[in-house]
CSV table of C-alpha atoms and ligand atoms in Angstrom, one decimal:
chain,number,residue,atom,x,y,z
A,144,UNK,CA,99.4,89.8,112.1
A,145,UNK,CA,100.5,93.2,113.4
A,146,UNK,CA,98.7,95.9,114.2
A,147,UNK,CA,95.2,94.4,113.9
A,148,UNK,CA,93.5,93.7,117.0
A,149,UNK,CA,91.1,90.7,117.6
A,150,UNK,CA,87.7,92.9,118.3
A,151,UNK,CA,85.2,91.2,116.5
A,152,UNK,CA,82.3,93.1,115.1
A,153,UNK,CA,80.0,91.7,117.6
A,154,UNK,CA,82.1,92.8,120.8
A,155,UNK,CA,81.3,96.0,122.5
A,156,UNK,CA,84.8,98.0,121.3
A,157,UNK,CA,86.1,100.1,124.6
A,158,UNK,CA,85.6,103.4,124.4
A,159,UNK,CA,87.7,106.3,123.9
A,160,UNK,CA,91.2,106.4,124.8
A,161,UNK,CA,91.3,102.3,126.5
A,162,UNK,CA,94.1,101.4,126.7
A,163,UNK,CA,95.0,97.9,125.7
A,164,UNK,CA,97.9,95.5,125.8
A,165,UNK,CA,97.9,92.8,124.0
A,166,UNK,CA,99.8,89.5,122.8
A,167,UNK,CA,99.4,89.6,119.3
A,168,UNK,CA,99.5,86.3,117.0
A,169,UNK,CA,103.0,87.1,115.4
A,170,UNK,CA,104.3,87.8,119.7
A,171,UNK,CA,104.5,91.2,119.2
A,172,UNK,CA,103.2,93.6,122.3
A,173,UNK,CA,102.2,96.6,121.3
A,174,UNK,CA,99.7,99.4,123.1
A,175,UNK,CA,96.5,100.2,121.3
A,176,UNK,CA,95.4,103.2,121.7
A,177,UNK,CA,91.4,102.8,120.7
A,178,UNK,CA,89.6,106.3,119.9
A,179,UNK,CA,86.4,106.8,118.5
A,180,UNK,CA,85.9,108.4,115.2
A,181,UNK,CA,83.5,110.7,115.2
A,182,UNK,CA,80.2,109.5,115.7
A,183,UNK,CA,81.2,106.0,114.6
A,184,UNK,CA,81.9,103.3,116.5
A,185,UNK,CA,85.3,101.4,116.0
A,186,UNK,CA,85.1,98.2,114.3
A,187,UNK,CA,81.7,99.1,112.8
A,188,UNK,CA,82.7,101.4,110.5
A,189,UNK,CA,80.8,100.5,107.1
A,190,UNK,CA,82.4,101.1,104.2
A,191,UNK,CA,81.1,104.1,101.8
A,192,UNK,CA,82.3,103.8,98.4
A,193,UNK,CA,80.3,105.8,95.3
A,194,UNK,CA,82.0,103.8,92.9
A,195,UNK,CA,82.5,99.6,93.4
A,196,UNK,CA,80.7,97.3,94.8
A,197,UNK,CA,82.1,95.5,97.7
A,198,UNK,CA,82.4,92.7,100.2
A,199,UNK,CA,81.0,94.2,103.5
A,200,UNK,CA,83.3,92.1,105.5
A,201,UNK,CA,84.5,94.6,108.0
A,202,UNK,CA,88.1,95.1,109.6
A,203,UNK,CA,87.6,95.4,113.3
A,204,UNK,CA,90.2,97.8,113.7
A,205,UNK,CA,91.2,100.5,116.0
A,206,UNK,CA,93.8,102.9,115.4
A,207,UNK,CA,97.3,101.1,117.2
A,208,UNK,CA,99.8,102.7,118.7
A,209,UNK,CA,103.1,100.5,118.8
A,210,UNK,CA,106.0,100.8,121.3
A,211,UNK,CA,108.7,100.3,118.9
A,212,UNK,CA,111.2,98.8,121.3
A,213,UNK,CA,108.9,95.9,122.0
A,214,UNK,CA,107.8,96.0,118.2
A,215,UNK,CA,111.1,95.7,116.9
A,216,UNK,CA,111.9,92.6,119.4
A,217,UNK,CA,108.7,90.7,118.5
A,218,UNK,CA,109.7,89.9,115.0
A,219,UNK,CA,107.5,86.7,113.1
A,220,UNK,CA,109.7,84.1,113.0
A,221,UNK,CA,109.0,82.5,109.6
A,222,UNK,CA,111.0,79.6,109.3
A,223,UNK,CA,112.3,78.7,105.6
A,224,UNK,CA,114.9,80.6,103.6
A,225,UNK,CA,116.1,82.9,106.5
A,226,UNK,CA,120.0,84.4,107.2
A,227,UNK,CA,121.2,85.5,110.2
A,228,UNK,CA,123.3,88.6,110.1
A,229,UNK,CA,126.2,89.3,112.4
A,230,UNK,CA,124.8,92.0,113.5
A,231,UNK,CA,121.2,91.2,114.9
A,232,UNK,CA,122.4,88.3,117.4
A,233,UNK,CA,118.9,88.7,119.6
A,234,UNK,CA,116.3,89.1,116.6
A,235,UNK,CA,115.5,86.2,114.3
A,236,UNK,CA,117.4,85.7,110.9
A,237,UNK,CA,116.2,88.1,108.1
A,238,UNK,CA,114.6,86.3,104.7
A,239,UNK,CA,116.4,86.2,101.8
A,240,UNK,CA,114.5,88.3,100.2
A,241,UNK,CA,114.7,91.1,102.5
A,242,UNK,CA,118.6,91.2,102.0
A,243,UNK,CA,119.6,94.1,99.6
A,244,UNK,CA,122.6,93.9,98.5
A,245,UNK,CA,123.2,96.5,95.6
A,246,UNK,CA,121.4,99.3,95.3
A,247,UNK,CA,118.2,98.9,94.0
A,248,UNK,CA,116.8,100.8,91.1
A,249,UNK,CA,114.0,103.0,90.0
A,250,UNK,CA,111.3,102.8,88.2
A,251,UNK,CA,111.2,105.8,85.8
A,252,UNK,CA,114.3,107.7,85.5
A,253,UNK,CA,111.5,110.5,84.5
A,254,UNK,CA,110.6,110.6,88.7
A,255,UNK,CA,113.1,109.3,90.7
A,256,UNK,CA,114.5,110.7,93.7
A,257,UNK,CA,117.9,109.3,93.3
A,258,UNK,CA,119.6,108.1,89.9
A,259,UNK,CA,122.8,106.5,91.5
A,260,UNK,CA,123.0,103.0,90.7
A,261,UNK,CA,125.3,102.3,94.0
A,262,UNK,CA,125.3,103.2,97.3
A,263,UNK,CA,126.3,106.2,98.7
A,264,UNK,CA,130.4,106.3,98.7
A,265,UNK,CA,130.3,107.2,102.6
A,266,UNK,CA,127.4,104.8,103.1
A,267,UNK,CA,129.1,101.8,101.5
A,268,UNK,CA,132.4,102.7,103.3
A,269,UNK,CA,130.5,102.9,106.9
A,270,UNK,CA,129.0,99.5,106.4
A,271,UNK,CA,131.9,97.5,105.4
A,272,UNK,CA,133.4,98.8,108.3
A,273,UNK,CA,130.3,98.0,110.4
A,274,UNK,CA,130.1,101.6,111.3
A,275,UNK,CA,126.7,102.8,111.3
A,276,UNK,CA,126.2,103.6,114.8
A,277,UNK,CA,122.4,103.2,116.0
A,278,UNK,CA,121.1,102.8,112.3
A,279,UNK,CA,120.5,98.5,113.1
A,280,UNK,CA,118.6,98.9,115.9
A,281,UNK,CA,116.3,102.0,114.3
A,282,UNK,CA,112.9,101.5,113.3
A,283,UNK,CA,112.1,104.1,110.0
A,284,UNK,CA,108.7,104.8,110.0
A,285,UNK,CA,106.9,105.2,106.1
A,286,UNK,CA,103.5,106.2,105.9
A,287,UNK,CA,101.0,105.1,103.2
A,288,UNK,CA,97.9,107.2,102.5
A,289,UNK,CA,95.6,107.5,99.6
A,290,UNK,CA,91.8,107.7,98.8
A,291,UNK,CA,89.7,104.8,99.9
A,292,UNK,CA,89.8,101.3,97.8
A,293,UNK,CA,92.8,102.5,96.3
A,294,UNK,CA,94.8,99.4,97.1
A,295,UNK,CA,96.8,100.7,100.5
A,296,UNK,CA,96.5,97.3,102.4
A,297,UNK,CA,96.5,95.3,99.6
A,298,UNK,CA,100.2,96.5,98.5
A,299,UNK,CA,101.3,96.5,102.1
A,300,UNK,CA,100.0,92.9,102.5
A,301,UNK,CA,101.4,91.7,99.0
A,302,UNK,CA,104.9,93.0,100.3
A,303,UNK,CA,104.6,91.8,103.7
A,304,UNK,CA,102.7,88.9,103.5
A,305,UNK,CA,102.9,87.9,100.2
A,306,UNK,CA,99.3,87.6,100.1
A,307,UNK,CA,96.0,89.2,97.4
A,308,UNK,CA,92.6,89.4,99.3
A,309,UNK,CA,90.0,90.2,96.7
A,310,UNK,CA,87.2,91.1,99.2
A,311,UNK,CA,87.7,95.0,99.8
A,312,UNK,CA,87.7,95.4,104.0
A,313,UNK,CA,87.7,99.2,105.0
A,314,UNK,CA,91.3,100.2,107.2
A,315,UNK,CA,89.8,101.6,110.1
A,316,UNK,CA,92.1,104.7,111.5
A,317,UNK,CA,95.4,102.8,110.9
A,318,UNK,CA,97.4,99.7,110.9
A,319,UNK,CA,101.2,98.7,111.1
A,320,UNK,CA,103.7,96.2,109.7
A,321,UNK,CA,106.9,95.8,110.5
A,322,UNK,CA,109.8,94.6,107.8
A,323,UNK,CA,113.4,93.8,108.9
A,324,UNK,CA,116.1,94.0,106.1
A,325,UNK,CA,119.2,93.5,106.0
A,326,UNK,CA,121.2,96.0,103.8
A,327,UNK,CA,124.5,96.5,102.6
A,328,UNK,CA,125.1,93.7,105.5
A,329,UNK,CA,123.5,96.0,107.8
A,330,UNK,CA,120.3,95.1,109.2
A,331,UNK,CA,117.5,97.8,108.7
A,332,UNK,CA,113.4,97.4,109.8
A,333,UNK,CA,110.6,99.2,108.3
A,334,UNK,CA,107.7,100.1,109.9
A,335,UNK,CA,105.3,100.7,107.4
A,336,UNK,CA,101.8,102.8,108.9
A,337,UNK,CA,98.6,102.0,106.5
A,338,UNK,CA,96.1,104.7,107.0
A,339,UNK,CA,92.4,104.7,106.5
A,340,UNK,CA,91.2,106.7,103.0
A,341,UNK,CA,87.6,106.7,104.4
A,342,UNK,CA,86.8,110.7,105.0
A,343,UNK,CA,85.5,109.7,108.5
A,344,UNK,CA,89.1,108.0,109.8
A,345,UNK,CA,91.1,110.9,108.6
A,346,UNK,CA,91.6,113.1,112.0
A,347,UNK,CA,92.7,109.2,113.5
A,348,UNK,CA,95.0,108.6,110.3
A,349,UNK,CA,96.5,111.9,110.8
A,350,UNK,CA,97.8,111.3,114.2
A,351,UNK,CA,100.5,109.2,112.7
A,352,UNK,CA,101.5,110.6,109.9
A,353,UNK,CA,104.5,112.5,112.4
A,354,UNK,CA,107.5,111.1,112.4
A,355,UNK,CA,107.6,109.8,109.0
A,356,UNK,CA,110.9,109.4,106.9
A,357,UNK,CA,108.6,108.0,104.2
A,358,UNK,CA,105.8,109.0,102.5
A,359,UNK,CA,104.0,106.9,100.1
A,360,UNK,CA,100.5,108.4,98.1
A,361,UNK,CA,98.8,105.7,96.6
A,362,UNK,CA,96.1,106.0,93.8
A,363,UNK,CA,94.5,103.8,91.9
A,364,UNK,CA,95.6,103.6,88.1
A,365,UNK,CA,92.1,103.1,87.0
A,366,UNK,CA,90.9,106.2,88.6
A,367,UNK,CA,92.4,109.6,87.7
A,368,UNK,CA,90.3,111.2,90.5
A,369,UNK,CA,92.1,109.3,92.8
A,370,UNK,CA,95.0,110.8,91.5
A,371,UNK,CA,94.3,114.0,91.4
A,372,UNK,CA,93.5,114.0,95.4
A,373,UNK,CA,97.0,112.8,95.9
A,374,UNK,CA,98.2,116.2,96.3
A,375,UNK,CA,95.8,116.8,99.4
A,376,UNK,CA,96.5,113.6,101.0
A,377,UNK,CA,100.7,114.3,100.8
A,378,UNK,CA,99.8,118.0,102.2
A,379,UNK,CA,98.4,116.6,104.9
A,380,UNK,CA,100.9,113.9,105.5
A,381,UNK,CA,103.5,116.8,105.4
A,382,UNK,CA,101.8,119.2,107.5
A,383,UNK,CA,102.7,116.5,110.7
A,384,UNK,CA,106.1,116.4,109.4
A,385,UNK,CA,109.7,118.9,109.1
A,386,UNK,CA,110.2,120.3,105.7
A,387,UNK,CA,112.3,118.4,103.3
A,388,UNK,CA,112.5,115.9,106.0
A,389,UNK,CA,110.6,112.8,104.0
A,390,UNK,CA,111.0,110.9,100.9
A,391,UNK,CA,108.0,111.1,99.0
A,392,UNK,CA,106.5,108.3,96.5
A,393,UNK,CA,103.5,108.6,94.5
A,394,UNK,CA,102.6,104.9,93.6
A,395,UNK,CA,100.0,104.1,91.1
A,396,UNK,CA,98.0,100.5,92.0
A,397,UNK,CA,96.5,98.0,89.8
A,398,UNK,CA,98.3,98.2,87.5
A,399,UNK,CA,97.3,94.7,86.4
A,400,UNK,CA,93.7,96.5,85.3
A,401,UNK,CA,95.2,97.9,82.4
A,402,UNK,CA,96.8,97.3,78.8
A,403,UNK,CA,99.9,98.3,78.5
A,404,UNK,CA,98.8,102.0,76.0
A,405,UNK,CA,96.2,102.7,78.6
A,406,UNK,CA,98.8,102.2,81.7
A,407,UNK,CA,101.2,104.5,79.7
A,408,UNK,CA,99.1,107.1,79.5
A,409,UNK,CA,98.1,107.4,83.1
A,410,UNK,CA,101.6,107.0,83.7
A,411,UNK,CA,102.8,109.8,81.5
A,412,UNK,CA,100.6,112.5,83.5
A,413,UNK,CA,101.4,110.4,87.5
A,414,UNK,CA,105.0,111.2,86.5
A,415,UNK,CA,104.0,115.2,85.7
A,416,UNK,CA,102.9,115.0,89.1
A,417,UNK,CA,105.4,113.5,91.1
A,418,UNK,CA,107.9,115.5,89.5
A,419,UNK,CA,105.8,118.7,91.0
A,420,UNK,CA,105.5,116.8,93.8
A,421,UNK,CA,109.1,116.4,94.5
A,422,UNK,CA,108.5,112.2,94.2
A,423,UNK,CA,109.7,109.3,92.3
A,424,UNK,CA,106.9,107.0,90.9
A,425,UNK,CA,106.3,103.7,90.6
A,426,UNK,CA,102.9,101.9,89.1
A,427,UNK,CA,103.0,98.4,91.1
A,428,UNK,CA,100.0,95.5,90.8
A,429,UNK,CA,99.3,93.7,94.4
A,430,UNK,CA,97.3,91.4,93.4
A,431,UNK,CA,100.1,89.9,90.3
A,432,UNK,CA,102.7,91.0,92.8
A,433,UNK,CA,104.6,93.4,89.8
A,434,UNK,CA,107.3,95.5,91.1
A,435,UNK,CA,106.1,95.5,95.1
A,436,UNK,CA,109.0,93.8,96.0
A,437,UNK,CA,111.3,96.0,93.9
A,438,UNK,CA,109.4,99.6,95.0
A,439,UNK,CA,109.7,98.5,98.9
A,440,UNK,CA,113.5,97.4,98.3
A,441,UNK,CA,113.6,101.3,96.7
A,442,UNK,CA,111.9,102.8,99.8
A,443,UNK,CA,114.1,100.6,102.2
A,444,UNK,CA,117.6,101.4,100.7
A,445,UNK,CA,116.9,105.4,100.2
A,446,UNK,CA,115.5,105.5,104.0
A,447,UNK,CA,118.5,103.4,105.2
A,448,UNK,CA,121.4,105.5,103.4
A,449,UNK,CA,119.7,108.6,104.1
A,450,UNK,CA,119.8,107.0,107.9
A,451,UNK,CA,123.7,106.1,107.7
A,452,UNK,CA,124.3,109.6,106.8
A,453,UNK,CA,122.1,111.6,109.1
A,454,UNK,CA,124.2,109.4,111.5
A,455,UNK,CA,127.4,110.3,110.4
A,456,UNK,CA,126.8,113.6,110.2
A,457,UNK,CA,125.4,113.3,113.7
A,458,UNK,CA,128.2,111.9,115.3
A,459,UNK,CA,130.9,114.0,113.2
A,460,UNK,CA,129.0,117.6,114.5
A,461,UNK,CA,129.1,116.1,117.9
A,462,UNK,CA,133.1,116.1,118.4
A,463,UNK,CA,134.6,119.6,118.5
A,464,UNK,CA,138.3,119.6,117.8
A,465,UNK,CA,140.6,121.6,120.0
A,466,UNK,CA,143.7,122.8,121.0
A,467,UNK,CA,146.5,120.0,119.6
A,468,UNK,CA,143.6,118.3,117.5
A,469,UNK,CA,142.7,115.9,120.5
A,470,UNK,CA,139.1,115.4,120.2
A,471,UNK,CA,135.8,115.9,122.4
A,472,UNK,CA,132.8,114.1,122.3
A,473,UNK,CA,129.6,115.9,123.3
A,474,UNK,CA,126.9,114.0,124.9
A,475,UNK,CA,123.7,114.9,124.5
A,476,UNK,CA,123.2,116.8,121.3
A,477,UNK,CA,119.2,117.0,120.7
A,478,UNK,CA,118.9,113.5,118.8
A,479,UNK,CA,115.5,114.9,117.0
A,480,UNK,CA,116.8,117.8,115.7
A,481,UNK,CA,119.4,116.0,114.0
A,482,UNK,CA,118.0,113.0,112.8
A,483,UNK,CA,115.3,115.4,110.7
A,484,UNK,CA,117.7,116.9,108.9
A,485,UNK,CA,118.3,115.7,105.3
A,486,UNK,CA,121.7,115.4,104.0
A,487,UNK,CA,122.2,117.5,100.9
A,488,UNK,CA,123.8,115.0,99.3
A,489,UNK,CA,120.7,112.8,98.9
A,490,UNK,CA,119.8,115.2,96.2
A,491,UNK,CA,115.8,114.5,97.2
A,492,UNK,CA,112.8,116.5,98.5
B,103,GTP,N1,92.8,94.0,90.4
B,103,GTP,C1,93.4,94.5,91.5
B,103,GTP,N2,92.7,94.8,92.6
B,103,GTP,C2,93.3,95.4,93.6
B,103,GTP,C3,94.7,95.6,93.6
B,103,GTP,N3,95.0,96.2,94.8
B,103,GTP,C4,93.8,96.2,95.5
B,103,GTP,N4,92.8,95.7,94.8
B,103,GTP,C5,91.4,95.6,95.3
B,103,GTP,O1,90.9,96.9,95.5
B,103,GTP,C6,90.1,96.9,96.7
B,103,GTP,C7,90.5,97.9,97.7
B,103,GTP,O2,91.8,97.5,98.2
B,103,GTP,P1,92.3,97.9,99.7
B,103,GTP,O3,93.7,97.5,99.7
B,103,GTP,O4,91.5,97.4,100.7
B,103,GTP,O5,92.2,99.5,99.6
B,103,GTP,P2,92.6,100.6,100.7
B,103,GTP,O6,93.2,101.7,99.9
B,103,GTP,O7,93.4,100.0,101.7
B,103,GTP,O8,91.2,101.0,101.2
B,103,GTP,P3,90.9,101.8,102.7
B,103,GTP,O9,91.4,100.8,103.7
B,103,GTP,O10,89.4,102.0,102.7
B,103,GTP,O11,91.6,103.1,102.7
B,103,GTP,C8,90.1,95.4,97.2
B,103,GTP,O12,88.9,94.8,96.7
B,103,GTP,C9,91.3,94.8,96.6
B,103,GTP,O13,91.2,93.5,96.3
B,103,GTP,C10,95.4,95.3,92.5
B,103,GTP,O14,96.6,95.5,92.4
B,103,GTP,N5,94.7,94.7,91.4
């Protein structure tokens, strides 16, 4: 399992800032970076919920900090219904059901951040001729937040893991999971961040919400309250981050709580929102599994086109034609700066 370490409840948790490396069950290395929250202790935390009654089982967690060059070579090696592609010769074959072939599509045309139902012209063209540049070995980061009990691990576990845990354990500060793809015969990983919604985690969370291409706000379809905090939680997620430098999702869970004329309704005023919010929505049910596998194949093949392109673009701005057209390529061009910018053409956020 990435990004959960094995501190159990009864260990004395190093204190702030340790610094541990550690072998983790699916061979991935990673550094943890183990900070205190507040006054609480890591891997005590005790859930506090107003509202449902839960299972006090506890996740012994400390926020992780992941090297991504190690993560992204310490891949589980699951062993049925995998394909190799071409293109990853040292990682292990991706599943079947991580390989996106045509575009996938939306949920509501209503929210949606792109309507196409292909991909990109220039994107399809640069992967048949295997010309993505560095977008196969890059690891896009997409960050799930959300009020607490909404259903943030539970959706990241049903898609990773293809698992449903009923018992509700708290995130402490945060957690990662890695997903490899293979896309458009390119192959593409996700690192997907799954932040605490406990109040007390928040200044942890919030250290990793930088970086992200991806933002996904979860509430929980049963709750409007829930829903209505969403804006706050993509604020804050967008504070850490560039303007118009993220895809946003709002994503309504459980969906499997409710008949079909109550869903709608919620639905009807998520979408008002996400449209303000500049995100494409999708109501999803972890523990029946409906539309996970479809929303993360959304989030996958909007971050990897918008990934070919910043890379074209990239490259292209870094030759400078002169004199008889013979071109120069310049080294060095700042790789942040470019890589945050959004590509008009995406037509998104
Ligand atoms: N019926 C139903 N229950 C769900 C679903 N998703 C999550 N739950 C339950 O809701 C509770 C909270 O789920 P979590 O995934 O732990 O919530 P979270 O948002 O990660 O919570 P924090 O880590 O505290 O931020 C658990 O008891 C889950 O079993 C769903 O799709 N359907």
């Amino acid at each position: 399992m990435l990004g959960r370490a094995a501190v159990s409840p009864t260990q004395t948790p190093p204190t702030t800032s340790a610094i541990l490396v550690a072998r983790r069950s699916r061979a991935a290395l990673v550094a943890m970076v183990i900070t205190a929250a507040g006054s609480s202790e890591p891997g005590r935390a005790e859930p506090q919920l107003s509202q449902p009654p839960v299972t006090r089982s506890r996740r012994p967690l400390p926020a992780l900090l992941p090297l991504p060059e190690l993560c992204h070579a310490s891949q589980p090696s699951k062993d049925s219904g995998r394909m190799r592609s071409s293109l990853t010769p040292l990682g292990p074959p991706v599943s079947r059901d991580r390989v996106i072939a045509t575009f996938p599509k939306w949920y509501t045309p209503e929210a949606c951040l792109q309507l196409r139902e292909h991909f990109h012209r220039q994107v399809s063209a640069a992967c048949q001729r295997r010309n993505t540049g560095t977008v196969g070995l890059k690891l896009s980061k997409v960050v799930v937040v959300g009020d607490l009990y909404v259903g943030k691990t539970s959706l990241i576990h049903r898609f990773c893991k293809n698992v449903f845990d009923r018992d509700y354990k708290a995130t402490i500060g945060v957690d990662f999971e890695i997903e490899r793809f293979e896309i458009a015969g390119i192959p593409y990983s996700l690192q997907i961040w799954d932040t605490a919604g406990q109040e007390k985690f928040k200044c942890i969370a919030s250290a990793y919400y930088r970086g992200a291409q991806v933002i996904i706000t979860a509430f929980d379809l049963t709750d409007v309250q829930t829903l209505e905090h969403t804006r706050q939680w993509l604020e804050d997620a967008l504070r850490e981050n560039e303007a118009g430098s993220c895809f946003i999702f709002l994503v309504g869970t459980k969906k499997d709580l409710l008949s079909g004329a109550a869903c709608e309704q919620v639905e009807a005023e998520a979408v008002h929102l996400a449209k303000e919010m500049q995100a494409e929505y999708w109501s999803v049910s972890a523990k029946t599994g409906e539309n996970v596998k479809a929303f993360f194949s959304r989030v996958a093949a909007l971050a990897f086109e918008q990934s070919v392109l910043q890379d074209l673009e990239r490259r292209s701005s870094a030759r400078l034609q002169v004199g008889d057209g013979e071109l120069i390529r310049m080294e060095g061009s700042p790789p942040e700066t470019q890589e945050s910018k959004r590509p008009s053409s995406l037509g998104c956020c």
